[in-house]
PDB file of C-alpha atoms in Angstrom:
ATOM      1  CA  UNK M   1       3.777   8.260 -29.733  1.00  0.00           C
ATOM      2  CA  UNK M   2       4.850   5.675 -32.329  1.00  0.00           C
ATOM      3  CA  UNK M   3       3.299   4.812 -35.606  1.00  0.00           C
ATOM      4  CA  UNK M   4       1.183   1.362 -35.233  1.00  0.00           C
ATOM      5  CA  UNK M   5       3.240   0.310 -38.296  1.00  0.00           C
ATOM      6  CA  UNK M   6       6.713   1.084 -36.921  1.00  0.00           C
ATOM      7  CA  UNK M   7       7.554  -2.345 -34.989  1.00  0.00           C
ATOM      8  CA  UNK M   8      11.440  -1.912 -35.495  1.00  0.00           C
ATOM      9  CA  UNK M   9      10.225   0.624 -32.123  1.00  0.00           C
ATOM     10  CA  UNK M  10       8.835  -2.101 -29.968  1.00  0.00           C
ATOM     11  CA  UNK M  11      12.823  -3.239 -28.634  1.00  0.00           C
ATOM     12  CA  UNK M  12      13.751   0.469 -27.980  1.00  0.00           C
ATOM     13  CA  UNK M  13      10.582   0.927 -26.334  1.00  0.00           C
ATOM     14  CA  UNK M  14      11.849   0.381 -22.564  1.00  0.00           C
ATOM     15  CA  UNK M  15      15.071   2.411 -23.013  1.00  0.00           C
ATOM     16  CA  UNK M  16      13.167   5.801 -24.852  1.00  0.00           C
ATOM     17  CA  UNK M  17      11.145   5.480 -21.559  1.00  0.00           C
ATOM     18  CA  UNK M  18      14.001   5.186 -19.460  1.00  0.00           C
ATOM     19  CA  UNK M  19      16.013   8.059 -21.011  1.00  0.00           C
ATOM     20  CA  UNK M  20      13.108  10.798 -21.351  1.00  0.00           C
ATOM     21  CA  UNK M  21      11.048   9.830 -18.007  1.00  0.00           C
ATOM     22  CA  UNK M  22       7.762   9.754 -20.199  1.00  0.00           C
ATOM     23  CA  UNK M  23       5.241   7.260 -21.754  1.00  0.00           C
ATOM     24  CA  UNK M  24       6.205   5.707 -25.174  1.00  0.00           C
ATOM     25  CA  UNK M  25       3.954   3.638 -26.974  1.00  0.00           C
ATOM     26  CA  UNK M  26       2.462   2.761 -30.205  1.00  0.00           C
ATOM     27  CA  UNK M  27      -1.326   2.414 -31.036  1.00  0.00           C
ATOM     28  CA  UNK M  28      -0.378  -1.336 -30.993  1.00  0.00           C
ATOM     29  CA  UNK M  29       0.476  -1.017 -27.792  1.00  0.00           C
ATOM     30  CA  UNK M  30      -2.306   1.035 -26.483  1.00  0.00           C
ATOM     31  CA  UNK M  31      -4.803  -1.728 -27.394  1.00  0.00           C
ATOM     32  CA  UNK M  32      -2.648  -4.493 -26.124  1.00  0.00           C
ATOM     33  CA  UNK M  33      -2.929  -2.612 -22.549  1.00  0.00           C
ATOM     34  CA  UNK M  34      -6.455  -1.895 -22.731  1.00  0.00           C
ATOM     35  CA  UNK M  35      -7.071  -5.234 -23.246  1.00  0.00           C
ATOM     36  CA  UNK M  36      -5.192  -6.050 -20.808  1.00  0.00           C
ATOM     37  CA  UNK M  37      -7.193  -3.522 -18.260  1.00  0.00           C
ATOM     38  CA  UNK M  38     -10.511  -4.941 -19.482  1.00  0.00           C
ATOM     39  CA  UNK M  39      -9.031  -8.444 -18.155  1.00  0.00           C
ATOM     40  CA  UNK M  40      -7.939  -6.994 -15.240  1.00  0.00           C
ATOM     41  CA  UNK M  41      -4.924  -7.872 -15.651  1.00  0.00           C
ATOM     42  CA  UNK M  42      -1.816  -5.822 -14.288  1.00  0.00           C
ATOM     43  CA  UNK M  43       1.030  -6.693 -15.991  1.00  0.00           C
ATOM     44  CA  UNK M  44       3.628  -3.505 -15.843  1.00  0.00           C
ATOM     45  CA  UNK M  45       6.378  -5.540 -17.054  1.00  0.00           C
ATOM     46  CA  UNK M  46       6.503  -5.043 -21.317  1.00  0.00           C
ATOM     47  CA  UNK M  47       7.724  -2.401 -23.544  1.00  0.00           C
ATOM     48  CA  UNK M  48       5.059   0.948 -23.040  1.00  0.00           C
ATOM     49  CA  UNK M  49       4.487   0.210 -19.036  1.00  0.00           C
ATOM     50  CA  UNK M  50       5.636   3.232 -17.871  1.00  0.00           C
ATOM     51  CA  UNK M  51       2.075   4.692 -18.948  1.00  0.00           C
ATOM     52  CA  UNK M  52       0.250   1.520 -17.448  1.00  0.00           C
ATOM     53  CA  UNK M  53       2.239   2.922 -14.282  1.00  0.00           C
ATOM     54  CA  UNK M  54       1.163   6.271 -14.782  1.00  0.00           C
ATOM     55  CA  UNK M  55      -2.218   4.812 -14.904  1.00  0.00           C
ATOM     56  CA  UNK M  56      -2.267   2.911 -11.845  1.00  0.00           C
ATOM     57  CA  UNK M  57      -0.414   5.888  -9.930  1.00  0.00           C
ATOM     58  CA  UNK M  58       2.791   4.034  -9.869  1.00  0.00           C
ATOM     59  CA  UNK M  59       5.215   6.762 -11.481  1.00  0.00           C
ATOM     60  CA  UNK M  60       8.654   5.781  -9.722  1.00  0.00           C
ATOM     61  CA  UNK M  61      10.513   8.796 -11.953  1.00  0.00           C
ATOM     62  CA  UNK M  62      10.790  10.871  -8.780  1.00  0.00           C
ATOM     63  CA  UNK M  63      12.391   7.807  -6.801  1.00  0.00           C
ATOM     64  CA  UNK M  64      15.331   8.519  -4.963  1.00  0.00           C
ATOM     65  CA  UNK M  65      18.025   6.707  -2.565  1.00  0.00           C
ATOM     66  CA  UNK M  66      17.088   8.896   0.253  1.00  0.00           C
ATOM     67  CA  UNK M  67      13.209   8.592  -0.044  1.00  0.00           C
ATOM     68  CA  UNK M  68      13.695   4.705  -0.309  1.00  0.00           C
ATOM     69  CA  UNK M  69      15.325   4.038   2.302  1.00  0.00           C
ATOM     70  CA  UNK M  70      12.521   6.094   3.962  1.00  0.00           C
ATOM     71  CA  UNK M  71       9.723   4.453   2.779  1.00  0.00           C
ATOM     72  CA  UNK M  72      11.158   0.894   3.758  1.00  0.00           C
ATOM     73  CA  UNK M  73      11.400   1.260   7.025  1.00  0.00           C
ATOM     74  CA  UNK M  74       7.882   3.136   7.273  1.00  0.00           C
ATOM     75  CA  UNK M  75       6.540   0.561   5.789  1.00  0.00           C
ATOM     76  CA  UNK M  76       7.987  -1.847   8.704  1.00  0.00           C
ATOM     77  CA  UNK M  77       5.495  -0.660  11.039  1.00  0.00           C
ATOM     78  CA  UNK M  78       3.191  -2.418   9.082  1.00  0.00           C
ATOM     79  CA  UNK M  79       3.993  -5.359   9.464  1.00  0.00           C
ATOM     80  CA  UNK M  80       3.276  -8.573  11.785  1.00  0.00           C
ATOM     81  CA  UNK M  81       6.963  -8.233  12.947  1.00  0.00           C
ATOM     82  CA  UNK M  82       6.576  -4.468  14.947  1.00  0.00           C
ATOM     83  CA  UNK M  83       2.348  -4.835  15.331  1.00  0.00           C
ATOM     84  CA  UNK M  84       3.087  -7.976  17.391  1.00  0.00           C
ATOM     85  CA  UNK M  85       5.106  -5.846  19.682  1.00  0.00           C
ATOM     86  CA  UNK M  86       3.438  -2.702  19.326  1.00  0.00           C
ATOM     87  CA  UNK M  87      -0.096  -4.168  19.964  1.00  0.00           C
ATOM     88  CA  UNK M  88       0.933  -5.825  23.706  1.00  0.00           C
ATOM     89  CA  UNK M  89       2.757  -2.334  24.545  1.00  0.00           C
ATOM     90  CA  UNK M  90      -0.332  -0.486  24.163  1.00  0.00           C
ATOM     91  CA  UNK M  91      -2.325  -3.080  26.119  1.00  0.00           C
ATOM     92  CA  UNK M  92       0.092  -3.243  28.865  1.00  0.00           C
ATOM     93  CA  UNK M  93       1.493   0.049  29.133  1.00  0.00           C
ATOM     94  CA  UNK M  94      -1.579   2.661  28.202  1.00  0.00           C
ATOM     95  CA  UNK M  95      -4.611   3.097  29.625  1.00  0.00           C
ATOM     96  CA  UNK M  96      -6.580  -0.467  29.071  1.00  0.00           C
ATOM     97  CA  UNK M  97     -10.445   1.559  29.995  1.00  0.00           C
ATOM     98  CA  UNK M  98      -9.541   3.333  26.370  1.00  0.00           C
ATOM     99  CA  UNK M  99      -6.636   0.849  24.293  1.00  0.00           C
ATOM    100  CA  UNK M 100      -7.967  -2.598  25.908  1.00  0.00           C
ATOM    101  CA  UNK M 101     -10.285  -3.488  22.778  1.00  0.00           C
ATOM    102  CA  UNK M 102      -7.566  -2.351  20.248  1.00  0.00           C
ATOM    103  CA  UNK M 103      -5.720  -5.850  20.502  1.00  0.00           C
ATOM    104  CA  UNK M 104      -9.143  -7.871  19.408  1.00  0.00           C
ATOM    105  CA  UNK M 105     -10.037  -5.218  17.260  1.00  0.00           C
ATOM    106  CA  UNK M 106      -6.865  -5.399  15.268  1.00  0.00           C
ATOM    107  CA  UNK M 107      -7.170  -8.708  14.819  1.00  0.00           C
ATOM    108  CA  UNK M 108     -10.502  -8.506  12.975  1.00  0.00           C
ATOM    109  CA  UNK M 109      -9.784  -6.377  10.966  1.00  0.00           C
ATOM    110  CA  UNK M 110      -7.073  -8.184   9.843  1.00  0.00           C
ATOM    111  CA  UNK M 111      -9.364 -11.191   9.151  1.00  0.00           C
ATOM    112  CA  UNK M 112     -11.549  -8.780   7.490  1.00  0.00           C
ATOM    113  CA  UNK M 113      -9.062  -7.868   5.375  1.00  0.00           C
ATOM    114  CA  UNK M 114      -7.696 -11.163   4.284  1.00  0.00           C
ATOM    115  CA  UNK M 115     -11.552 -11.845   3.655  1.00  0.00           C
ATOM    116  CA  UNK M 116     -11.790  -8.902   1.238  1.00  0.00           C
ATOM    117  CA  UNK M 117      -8.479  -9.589  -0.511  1.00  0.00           C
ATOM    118  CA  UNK M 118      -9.810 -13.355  -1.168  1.00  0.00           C
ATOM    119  CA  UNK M 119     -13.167 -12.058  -2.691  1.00  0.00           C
ATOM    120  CA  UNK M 120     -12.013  -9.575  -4.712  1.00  0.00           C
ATOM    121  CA  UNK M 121      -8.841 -11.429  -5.952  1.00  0.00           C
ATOM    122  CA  UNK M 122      -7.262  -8.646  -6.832  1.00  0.00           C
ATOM    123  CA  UNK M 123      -3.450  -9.047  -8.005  1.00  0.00           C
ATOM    124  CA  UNK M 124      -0.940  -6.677  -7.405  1.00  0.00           C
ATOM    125  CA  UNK M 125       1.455  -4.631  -9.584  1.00  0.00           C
ATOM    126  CA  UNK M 126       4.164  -6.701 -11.065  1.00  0.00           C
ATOM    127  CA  UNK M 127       6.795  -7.557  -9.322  1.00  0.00           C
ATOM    128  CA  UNK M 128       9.269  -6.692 -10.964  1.00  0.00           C
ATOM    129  CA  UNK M 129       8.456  -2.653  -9.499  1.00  0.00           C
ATOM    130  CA  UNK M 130       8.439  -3.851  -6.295  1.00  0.00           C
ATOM    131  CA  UNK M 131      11.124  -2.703  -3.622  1.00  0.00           C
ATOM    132  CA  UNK M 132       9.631  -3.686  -0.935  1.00  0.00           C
ATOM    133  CA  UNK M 133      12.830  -5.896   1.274  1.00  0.00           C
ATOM    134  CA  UNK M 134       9.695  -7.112   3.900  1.00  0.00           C
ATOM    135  CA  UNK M 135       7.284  -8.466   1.035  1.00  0.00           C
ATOM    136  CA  UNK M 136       6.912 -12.592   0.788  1.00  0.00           C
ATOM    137  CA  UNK M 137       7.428 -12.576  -3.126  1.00  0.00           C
ATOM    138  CA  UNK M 138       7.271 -16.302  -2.942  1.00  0.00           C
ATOM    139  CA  UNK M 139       3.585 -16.215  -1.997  1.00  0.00           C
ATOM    140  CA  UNK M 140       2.189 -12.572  -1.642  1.00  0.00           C
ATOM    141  CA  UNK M 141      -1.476 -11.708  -0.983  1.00  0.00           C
ATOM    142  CA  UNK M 142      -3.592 -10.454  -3.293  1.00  0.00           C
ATOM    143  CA  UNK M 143      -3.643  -6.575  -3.634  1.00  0.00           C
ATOM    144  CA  UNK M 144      -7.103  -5.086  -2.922  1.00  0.00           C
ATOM    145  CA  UNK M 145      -7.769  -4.070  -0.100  1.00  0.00           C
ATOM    146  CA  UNK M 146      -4.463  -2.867   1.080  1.00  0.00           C
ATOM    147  CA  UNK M 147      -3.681  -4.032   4.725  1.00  0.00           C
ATOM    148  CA  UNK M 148      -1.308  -1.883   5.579  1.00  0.00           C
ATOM    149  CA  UNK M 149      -3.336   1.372   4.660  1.00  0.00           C
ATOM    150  CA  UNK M 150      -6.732  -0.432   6.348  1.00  0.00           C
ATOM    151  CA  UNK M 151      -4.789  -1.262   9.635  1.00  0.00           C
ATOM    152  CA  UNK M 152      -2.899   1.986   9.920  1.00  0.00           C
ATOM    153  CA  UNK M 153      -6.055   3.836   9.523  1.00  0.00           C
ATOM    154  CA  UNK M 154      -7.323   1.277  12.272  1.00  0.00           C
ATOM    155  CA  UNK M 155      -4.173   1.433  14.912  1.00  0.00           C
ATOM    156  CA  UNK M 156      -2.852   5.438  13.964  1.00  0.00           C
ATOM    157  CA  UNK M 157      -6.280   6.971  13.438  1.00  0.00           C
ATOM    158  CA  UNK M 158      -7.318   5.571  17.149  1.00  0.00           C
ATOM    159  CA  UNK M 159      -4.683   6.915  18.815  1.00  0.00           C
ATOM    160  CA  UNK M 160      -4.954   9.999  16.949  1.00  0.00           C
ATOM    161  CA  UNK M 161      -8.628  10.195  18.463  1.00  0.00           C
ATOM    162  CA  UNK M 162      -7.474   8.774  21.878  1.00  0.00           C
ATOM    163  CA  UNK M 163      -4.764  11.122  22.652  1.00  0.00           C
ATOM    164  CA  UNK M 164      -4.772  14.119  24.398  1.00  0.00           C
ATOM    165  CA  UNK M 165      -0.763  14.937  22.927  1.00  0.00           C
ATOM    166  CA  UNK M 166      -0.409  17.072  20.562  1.00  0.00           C
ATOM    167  CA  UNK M 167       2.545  15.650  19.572  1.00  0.00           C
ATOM    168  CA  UNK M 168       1.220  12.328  19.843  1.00  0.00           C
ATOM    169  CA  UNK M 169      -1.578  13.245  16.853  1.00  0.00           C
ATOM    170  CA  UNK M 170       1.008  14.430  14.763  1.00  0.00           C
ATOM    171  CA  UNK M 171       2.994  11.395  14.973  1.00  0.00           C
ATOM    172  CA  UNK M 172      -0.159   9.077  14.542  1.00  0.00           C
ATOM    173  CA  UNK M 173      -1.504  10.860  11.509  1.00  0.00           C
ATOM    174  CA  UNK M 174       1.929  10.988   9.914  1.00  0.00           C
ATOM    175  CA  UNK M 175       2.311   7.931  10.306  1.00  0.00           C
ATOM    176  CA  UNK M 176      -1.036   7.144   8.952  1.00  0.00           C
ATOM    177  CA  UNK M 177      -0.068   8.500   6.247  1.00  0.00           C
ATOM    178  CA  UNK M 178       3.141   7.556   5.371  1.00  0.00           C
ATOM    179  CA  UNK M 179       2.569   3.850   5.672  1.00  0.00           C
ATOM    180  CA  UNK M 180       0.080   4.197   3.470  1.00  0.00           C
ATOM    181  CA  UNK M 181       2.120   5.700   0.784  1.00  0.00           C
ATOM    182  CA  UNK M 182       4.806   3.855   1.352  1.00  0.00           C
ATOM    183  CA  UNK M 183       2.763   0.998  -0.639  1.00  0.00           C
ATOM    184  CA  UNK M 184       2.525   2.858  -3.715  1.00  0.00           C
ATOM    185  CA  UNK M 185       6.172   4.320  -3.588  1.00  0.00           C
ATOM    186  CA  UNK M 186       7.180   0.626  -3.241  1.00  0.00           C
ATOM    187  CA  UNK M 187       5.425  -0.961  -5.947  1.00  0.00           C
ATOM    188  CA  UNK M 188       3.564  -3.409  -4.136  1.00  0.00           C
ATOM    189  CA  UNK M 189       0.088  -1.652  -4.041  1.00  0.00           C
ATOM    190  CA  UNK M 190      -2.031   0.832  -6.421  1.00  0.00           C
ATOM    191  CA  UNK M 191      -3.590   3.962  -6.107  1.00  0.00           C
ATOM    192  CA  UNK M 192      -6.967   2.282  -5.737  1.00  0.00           C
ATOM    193  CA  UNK M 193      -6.055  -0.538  -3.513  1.00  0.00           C
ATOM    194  CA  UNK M 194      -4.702   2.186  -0.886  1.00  0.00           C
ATOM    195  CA  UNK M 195      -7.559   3.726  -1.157  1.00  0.00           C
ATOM    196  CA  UNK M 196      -9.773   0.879  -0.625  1.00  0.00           C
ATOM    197  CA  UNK M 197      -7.921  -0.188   2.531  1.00  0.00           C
ATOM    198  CA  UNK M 198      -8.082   3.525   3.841  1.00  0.00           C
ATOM    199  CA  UNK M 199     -11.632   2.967   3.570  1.00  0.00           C
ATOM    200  CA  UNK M 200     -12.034  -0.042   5.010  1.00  0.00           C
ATOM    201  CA  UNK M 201     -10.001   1.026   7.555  1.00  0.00           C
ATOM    202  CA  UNK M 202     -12.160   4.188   8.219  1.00  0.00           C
ATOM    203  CA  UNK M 203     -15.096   1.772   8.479  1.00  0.00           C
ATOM    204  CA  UNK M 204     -13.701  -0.458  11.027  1.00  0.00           C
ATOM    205  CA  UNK M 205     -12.298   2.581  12.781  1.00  0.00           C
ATOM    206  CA  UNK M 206     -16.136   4.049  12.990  1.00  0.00           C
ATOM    207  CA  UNK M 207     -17.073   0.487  14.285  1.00  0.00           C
ATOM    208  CA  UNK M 208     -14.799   0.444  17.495  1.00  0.00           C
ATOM    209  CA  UNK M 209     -16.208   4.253  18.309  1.00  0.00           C
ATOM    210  CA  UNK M 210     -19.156   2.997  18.505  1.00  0.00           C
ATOM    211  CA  UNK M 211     -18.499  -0.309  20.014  1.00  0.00           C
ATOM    212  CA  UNK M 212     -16.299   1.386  22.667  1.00  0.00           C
ATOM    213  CA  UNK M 213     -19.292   4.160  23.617  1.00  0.00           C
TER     214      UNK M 213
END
């Protein structure tokens, strides 16, 4: 922690941080950021951020070559690019009494979702912490409720309930799980919009059970 008075800190701020792996900030700083959480505002990209990160649950000090490369293609399978050819496999190739209503189903809740993420208007971390290579930076969507967690929960957690493979429910739920950390690890989500879209994505999940009975 810095003195409020010390400014000649504020340009070292960023590399201290860097060096030691931990928060540095001044009082000065502290209120800046709280402001800026009041606003609801998530800007992680100023001098001090690292414990705005911490905050959000975005602490990218245990980052590593191997675990990104992970994490990227996890995240993949989350995307329009592999659901658009998972989706039809399961239709076509898997039981269609128990998997036919997961194609419409996944598409609601994808409209759902892109409801909820225009109401709430959330915005997601700053970009600059994102290392996501699939993301559209140009013109991303807004960050609560996260889609990938909601639809993994959705697509994983059915089959998990559907299958009668043991090795199949390990596969689903680590999956499920995965994906959705794979947003935080990344940068692109929070801590709380994961959680909102495993929520949402329990919801819908409850839905189709008792749609399907």
């Amino acid at each position: 922690f810095a003195s409020c008075t010390n400014l000649k800190t504020f340009n070292i701020i960023n590399e201290a941080e860097s060096k030691i792996k931990k928060p540095v900030i001044s009082s000065n700083l502290a209120l800046a950021w709280n402001m800026l959480t009041i606003s609801g505002i998530k800007n992680t990209h100023a001098p001090g951020a690292c414990l705005v990160s911490y905050y959000y649950g975005l602490d990218h000090s245990f980052q590593s070559p191997l675990l990104t490369n992970f994490f990227q293609y996890i995240t993949w399978l989350g995307y329009s690019d592999f659901l658009f050819l998972f989706i039809p496999f399961c239709y076509w190739f898997c039981d269609r009494k128990i998997y036919g209503a997961l194609p419409q189903f996944v598409f609601v809740s994808a409209l759902i979702n892109s409801f909820a993420k225009s109401l709430f208007e959330d915005p997601r971390p700053d970009n600059t912490l994102n290392i996501d290579p699939w993301l559209d930076t140009i013109d991303p969507s807004f960050g609560f409720p996260s889609g990938h967690a909601q639809l993994a929960v959705v697509i994983w957690g059915f089959i998990f309930l559907k299958s009668n493979n043991t090795s199949i429910k390990i596969i689903s739920m680590f999956l499920l799980v995965s994906i959705s950390l794979s947003r935080i690890y990344l940068g692109v989500h929070d801590v709380t919009d994961v959680i909102g879209g495993i929520i949402l994505g329990g919801i819908s999940l409850i839905f189709l059970e008792l749609i399907l009975k």
